[in-house]
Structures are given as C-alpha cells and as structure tokens.
Short mmCIF file of C-alpha atoms in Angstrom, two decimals:
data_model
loop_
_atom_site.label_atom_id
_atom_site.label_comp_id
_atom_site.label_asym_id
_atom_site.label_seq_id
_atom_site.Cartn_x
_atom_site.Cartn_y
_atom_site.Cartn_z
CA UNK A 16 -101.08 -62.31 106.93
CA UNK A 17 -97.64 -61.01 106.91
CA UNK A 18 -95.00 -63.76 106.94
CA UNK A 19 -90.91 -63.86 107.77
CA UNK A 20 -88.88 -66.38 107.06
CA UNK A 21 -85.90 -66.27 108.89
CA UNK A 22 -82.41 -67.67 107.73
CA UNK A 23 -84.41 -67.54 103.92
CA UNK A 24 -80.84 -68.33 102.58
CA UNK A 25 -79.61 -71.18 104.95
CA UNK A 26 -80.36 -75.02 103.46
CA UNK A 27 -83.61 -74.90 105.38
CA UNK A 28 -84.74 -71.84 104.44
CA UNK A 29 -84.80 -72.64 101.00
CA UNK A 30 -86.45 -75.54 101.73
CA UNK A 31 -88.88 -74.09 104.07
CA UNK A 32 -89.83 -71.76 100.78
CA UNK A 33 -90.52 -74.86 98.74
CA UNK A 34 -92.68 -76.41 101.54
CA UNK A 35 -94.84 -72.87 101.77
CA UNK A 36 -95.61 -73.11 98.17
CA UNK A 37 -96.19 -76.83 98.14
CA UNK A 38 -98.55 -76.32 100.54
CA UNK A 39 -100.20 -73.16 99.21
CA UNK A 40 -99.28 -71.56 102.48
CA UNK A 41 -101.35 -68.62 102.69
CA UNK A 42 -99.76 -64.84 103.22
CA UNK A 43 -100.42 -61.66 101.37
CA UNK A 44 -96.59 -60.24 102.46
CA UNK A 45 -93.31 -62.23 102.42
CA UNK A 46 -90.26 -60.99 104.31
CA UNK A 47 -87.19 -62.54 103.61
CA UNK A 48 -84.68 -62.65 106.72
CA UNK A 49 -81.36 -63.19 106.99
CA UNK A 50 -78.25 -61.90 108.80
CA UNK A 51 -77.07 -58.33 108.15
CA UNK A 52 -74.24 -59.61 106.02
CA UNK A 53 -76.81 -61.26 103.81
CA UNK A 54 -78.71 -58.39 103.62
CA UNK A 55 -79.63 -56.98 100.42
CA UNK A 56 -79.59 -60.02 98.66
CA UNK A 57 -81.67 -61.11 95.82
CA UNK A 58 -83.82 -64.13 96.56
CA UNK A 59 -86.73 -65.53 93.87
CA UNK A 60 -89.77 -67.01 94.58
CA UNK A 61 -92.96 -68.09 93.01
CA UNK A 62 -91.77 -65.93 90.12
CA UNK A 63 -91.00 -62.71 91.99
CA UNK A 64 -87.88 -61.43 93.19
CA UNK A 65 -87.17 -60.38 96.98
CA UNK A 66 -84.68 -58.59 98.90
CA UNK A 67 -83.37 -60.21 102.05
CA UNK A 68 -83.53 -57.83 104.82
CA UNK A 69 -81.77 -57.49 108.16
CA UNK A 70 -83.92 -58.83 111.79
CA UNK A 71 -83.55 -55.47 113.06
CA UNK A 72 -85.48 -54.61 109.91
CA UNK A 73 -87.69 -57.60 109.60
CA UNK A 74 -89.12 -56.81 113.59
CA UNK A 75 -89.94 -53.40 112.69
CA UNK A 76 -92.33 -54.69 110.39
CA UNK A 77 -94.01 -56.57 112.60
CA UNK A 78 -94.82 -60.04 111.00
CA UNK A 79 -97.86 -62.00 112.35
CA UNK A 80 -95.40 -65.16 111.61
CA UNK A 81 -91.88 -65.42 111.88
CA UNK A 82 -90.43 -69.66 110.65
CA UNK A 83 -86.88 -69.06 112.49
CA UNK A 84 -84.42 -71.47 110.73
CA UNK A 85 -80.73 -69.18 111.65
CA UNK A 86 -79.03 -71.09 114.52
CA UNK A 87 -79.42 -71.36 118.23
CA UNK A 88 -77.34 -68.20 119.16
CA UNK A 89 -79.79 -66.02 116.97
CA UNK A 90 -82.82 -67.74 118.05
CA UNK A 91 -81.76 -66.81 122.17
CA UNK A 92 -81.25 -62.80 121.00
CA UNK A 93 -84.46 -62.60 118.46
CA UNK A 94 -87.19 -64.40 119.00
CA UNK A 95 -87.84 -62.68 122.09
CA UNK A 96 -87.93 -59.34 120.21
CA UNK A 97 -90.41 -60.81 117.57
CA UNK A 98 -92.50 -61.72 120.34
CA UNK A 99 -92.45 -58.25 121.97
CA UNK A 100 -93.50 -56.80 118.60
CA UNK A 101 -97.00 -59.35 119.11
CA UNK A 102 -94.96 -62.17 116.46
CA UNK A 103 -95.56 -65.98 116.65
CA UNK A 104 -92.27 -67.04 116.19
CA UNK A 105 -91.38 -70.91 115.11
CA UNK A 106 -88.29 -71.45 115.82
CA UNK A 107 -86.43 -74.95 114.60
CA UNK A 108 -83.02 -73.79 116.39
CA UNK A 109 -82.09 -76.18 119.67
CA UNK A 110 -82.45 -72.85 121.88
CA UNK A 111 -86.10 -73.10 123.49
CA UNK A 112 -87.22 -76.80 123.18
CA UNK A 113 -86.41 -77.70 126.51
CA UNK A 114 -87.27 -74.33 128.02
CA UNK A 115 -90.67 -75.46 130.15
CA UNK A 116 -92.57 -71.90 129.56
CA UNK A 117 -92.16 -73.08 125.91
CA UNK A 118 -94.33 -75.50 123.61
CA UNK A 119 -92.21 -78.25 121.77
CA UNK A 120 -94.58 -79.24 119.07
CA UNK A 121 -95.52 -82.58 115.99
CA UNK A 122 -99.01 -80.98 115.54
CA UNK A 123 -100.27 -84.66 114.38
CA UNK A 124 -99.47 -85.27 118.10
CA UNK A 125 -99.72 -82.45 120.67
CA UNK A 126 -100.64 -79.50 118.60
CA UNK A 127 -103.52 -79.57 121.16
CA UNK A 128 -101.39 -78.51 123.30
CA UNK A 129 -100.20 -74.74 121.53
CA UNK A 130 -102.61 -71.89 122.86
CA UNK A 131 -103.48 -68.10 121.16
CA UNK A 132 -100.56 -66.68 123.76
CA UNK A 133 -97.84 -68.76 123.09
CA UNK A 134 -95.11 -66.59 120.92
CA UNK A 135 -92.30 -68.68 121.04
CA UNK A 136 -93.39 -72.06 119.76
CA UNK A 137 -89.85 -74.84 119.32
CA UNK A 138 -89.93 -76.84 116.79
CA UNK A 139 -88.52 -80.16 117.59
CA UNK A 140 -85.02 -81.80 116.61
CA UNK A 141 -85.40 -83.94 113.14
CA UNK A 142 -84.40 -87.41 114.32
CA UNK A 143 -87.09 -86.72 117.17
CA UNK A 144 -89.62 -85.64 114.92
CA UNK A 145 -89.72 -88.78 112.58
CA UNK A 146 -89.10 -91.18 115.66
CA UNK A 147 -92.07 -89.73 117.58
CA UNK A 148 -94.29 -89.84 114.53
CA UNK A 149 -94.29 -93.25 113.85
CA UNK A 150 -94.16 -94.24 117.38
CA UNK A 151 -97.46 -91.87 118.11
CA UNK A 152 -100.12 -94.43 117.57
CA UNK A 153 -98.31 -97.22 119.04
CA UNK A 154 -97.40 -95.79 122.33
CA UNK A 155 -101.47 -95.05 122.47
CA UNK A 156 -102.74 -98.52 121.75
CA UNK A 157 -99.68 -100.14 123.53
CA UNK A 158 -98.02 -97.99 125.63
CA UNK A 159 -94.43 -97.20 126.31
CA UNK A 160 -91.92 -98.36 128.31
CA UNK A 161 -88.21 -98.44 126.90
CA UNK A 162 -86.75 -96.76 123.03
CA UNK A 163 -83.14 -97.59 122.20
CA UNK A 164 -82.50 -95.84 118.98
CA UNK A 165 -79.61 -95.73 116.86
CA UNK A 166 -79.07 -93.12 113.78
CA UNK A 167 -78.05 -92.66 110.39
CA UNK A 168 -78.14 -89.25 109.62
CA UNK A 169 -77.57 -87.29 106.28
CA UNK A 170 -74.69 -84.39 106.16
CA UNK A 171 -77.39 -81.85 105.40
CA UNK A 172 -78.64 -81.79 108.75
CA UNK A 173 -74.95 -80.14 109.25
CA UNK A 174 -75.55 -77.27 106.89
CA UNK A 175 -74.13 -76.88 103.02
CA UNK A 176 -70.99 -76.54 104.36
CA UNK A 177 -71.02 -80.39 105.54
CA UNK A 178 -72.44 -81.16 101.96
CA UNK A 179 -69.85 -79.12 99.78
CA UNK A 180 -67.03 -81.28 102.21
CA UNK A 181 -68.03 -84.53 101.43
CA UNK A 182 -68.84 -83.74 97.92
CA UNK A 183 -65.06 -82.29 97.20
CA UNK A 184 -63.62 -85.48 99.38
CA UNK A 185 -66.18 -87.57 96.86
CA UNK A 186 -64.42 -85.98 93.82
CA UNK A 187 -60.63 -85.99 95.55
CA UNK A 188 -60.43 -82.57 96.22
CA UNK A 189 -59.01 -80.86 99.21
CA UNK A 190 -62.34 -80.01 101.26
CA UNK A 191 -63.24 -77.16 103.91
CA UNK A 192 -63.37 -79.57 107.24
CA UNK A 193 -66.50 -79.26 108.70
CA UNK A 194 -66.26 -82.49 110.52
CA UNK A 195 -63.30 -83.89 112.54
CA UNK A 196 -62.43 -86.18 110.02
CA UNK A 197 -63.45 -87.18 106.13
CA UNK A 198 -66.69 -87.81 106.22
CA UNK A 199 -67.22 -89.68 102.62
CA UNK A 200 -66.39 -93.81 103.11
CA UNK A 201 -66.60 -92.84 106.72
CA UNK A 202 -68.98 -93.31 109.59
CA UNK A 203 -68.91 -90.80 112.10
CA UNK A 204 -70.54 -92.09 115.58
CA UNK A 205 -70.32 -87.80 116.91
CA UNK A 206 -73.26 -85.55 116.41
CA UNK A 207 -72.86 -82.20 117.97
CA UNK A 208 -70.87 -81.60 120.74
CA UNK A 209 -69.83 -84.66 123.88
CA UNK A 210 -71.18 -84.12 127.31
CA UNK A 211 -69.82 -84.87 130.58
CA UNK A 212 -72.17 -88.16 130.58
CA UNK A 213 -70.64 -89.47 127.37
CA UNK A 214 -73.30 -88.89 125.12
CA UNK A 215 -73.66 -86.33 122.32
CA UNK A 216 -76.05 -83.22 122.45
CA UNK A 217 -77.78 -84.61 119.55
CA UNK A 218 -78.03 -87.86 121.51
CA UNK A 219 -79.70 -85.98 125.15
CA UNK A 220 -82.26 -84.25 122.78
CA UNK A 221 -83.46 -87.09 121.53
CA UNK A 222 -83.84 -88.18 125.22
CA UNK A 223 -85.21 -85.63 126.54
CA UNK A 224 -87.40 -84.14 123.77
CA UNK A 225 -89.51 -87.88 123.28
CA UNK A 226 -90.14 -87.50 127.00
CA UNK A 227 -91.30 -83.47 126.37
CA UNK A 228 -93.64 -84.23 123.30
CA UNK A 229 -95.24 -87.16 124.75
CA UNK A 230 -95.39 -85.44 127.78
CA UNK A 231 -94.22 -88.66 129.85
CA UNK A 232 -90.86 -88.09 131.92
CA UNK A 233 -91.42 -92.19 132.55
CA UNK A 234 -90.50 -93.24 128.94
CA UNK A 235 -86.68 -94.74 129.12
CA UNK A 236 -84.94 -93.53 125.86
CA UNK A 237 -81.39 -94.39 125.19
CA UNK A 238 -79.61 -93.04 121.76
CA UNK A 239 -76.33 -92.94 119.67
CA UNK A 240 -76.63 -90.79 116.86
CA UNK A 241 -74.28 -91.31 113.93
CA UNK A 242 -73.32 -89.28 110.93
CA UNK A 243 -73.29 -91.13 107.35
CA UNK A 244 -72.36 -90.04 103.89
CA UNK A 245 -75.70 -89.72 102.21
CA UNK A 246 -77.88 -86.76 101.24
CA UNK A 247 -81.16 -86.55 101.48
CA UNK A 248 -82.82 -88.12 104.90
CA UNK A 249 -82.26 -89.53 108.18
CA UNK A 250 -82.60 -93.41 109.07
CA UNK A 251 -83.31 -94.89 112.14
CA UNK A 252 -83.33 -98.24 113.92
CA UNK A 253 -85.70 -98.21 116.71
CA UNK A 254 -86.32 -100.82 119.06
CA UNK A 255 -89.86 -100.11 121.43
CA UNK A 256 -90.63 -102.48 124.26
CA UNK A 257 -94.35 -101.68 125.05
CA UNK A 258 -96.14 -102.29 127.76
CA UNK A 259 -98.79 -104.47 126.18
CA UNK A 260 -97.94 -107.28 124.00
CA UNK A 261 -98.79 -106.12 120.15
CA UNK A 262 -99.77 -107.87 116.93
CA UNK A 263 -97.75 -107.10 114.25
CA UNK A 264 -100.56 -106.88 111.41
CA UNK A 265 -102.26 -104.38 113.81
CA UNK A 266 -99.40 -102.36 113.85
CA UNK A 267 -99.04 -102.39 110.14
CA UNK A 268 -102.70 -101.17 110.20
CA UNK A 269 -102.09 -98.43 113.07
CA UNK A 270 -99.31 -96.88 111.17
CA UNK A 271 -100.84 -96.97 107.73
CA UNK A 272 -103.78 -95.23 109.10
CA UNK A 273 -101.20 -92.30 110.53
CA UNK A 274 -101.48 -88.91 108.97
CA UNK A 275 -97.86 -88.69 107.46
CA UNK A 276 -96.93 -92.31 107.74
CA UNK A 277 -96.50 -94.49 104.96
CA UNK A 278 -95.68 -98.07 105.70
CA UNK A 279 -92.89 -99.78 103.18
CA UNK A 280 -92.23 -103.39 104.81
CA UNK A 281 -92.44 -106.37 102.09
CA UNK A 282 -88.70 -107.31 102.68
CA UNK A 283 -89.24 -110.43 100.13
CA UNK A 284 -89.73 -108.14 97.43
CA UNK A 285 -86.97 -105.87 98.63
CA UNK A 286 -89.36 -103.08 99.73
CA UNK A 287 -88.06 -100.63 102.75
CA UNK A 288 -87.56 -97.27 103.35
CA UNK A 289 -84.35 -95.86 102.03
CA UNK A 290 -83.05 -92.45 102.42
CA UNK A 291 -82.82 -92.30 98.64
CA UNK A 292 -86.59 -92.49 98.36
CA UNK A 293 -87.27 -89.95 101.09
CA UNK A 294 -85.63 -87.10 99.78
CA UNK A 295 -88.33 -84.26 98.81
CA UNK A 296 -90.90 -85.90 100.62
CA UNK A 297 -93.04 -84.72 103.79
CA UNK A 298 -93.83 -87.92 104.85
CA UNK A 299 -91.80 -90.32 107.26
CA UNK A 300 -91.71 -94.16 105.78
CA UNK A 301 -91.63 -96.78 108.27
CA UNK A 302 -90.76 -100.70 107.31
CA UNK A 303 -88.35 -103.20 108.41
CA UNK A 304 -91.24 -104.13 111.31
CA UNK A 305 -90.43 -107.63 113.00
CA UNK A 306 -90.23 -109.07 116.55
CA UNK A 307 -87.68 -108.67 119.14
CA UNK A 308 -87.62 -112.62 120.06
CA UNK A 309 -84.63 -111.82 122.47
CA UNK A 310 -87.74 -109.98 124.90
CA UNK A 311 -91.25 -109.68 125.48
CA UNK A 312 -93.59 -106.96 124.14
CA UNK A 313 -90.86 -105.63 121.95
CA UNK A 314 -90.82 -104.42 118.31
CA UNK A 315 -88.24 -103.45 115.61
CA UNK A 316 -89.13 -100.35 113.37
CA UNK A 317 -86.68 -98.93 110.68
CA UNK A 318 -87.49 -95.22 110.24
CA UNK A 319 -86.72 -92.80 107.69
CA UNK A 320 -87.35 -89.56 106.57
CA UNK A 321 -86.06 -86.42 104.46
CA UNK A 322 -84.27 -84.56 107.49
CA UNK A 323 -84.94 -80.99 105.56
CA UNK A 324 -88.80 -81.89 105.33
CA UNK A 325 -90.57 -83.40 108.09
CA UNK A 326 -87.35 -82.90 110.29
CA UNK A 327 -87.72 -79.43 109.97
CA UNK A 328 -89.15 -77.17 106.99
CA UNK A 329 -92.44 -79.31 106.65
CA UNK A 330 -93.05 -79.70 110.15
CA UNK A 331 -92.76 -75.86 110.95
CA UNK A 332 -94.88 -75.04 107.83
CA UNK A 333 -97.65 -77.36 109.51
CA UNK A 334 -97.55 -75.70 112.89
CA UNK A 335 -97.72 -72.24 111.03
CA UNK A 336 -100.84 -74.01 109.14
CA UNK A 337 -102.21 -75.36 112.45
CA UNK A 338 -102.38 -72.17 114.44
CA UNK A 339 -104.11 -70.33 111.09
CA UNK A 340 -106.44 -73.05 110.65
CA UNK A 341 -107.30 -73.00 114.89
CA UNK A 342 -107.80 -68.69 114.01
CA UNK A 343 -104.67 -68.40 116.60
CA UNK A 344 -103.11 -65.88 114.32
#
C-alpha cells in the first residue's frame, strides 16, 4: 500500500497525519505532497523524517491512495492525473462534489454507494458532514421534509492564515487580513464568496450537498453560515421538520446508537456540546434536542464537531479505510 498525502503541510494535512496514525492506518510507503515551493521540506512523522515532494513527482510514483487536502484549483488540474496513473484519489477540496460522474461520500451513510472504479471520490464540505451525520438515522425512521440550519464556524476551516489573524487582533497586534474585517469580538455572517441569489458558496453547498448524500433532490434545505472567533470546531443549530411525528426519547436512543454520535443533552446539569470539547475528537456531539412547539413534526438539534476531524481529516481517513477494508484498493 503506497500512500500520498497531498497538501501534508496545509492545517489539514497535518491533521490528516495525526488521524492516519490514530487510526493505525495501514501503508508500507508514505509520500508526502505538497506544492513545488514546498518541496524539499522536512516533515516528521511517527518518528521518521520525510521529504515533501512535488505532484509532478508524487504521480510518477504511482500511489494506490492519494488524501488530496491542497485547494480546489489544484484538485481540478491533479486529481485527474492521479487517476490516469490507476490512483484513488480523496479529494476534500470543493472541486468535484457536485460533479454527478463523481461519488460525494459519509461512509457511515452511503459508502455503499463507492464502487472498485471510482478514482475520484469528494469528500464532503465539514458543516455538511456533521449535519448529515446526526440527521442519518432520523431522516430513516422519520423522514425528511424541511432543514433550516444556521452556523458557527471556527477560523480554522479558513486556513492558519485566518488563525494567526485573529490571534495577533487577540493580542493587539496589527494582523495579515484574511477576512474583510477583524474577526476576534466579531461575528462574521460571510463564508466564502456571495452569489447572485444572495447566499454564500458555503451556504449552496450545504444545500445542495444534503440533497447529493442522501440522494433526495426533495429535501428543502435553507442555510446561513457564519464565521465566529473560536478554534477548534463547528456548531450548528438545526431545525428538521420530519415527515412523521417523533418521540424525543427515541431520538435520544437513535442517535446514541449512531456510529460517531455521541449524545450530550442534560441542559439542567449544564451538559451540551461545545466547540471547546470537540476539538481533537472524531466524533460529532449532538444535544440541545427539544420540540419546535411553533410546528408539527419538528425538532431542534444543536450540532458540533471538530471541523479539522470529522469535517475533513477523519472523514477522508475513513473512506481510505472503507475502500481497503471492501478490498477496493
């Protein structure tokens, strides 16, 4: 098993390289990928020290698995030329999750769905990821029929850059501007760039990439995605009308029983999922579940989860794990 990581010295990377060895990933070669200004670099792991090679480099060696983590525009001009080369590439970029030829994949919920020939595989955006999770086993027993979520997400789902900004505002320094404006004692209600309809990017692929992995174009999903100064994880506030009515100690017990789910919802003793709690963990934490009395069949969820995990690193490393375990590599 020869693996690439791709981007090895971007925020995710790194992260993905934690999430390999957490999870005793198995590979008997490691290539370590990055631009061709990053080339040459020293990067250590698991006690051994690597040299970050160019892609030109990295698809003449022909991985069996390449965990793409280096931006949209890189994704559109390489993954392509992994694939020629017989690579299954994972790509957590934006640039093929909406393509149709292509599989956007939560392996707790569709991996089903990836076959021995697909070679580009998209891994879904991180709010989407931890949203569709929890919602999984719900939408089965109750089905779906409207989500209106609203987000709180962490600056490292910009990049370092967005974390060494609100770090040097945090200490009163003059800060690279990553963001429009200061983003520490700020709220910023702009994710990605504004389309003609109003909404954000971020905001349409949380739309659109609910109604891809659940593989119902019926689902209504409406979103506004906001920027916050934490580290660490993304929050959510999701409101679900099903279209059965639902008991709310069943639901507790559906989502408990989820693979990757832990349920934190005993608000008289102060217990809910915080961002704070989330960071370094692989699993998304639900809690904050309660009625909407204002109409039928609806519930209230308060997700969170650690944006560089599940939202991206943890849920690659599990479709890379999937397709070994299914002998599809």
């Amino acid at each position: 098993m020869k693996l690439a990581v791709v981007g090895a010295t971007g925020l995710v990377g790194s992260e993905i390289l934690e999430v390999l060895d957490e999870h005793q990933f198995p590979f008997d070669e490691l290539l370590l990928v990055a631009s061709e200004r990053s080339a040459g670099k020293k990067l250590s792991f698991k006690g051994k020290e690597y040299t970050v090679i160019g892609l030109s480099q990295a698809v003449a060696e022909k991985p069996d698995i390449a965990i793409f983590s280096a931006g949209g525009s890189t994704s559109l001009e390489w993954a392509p030329k992994f694939a020629e080369v017989g690579t299954i590439v994972i790509d957590n970029s934006s640039a093929w999750r909406m393509d149709p030829s292509k599989k956007l994949v939560v392996p707790e919920i569709n991996g089903k769905a990836m076959r021995i020939d697909d070679r580009i595989i998209a891994n879904p955006n991180c709010s989407t990821i931890q949203m569709v999770l929890a919602l999984a086993p719900l939408r089965e027993k109750y089905g779906i029929k409207r989500i209106v979520v609203s987000t709180y997400q962490s600056v490292t789902g910009t990049g370092k850059a967005a974390v060494d900004q609100m770090m040097a505002e945090r200490k009163g320094e003059k800060a690279d501007m990553v963001y429009p404006y200061k983003i520490d004692l700020n709220v910023l209600p702009h994710i990605d760039v504004f389309q003609p309809n109003g909404y954000t990017k971020e905001e349409m692929k949380m739309i659109n990439e609910t109604k891809k992995i659940f593989d119902d174009p019926s689902i209504q999903v409406t979103a506004t995605t906001v920027r916050i100064p934490v580290m660490g994880g993304h929050s959510e506030s999701v409101n679900v009308e099903f279209k059965k009515d639902f008991d709310l100690d069943e639901v507790r017990e559906l989502l408990a029983n989820t693979p990757g789910v832990v349920v934190q919802d005993d608000p008289a003793n102060n217990v809910y999922p915080m961002p704070l709690n989330a960071h370094k963990r692989d699993e998304v934490f639900v809690g904050r579940l309660r009625r909407d009395e204002s109409q039928p069949n609806t519930l209230n969820m308060w997700i969170v989860a650690d944006n560089l995990r599940k939202g991206a690193a943890t849920n690659a490393v599990q479709i890379a794990s999937y397709l070994v375990e299914h002998s599809m590599v």
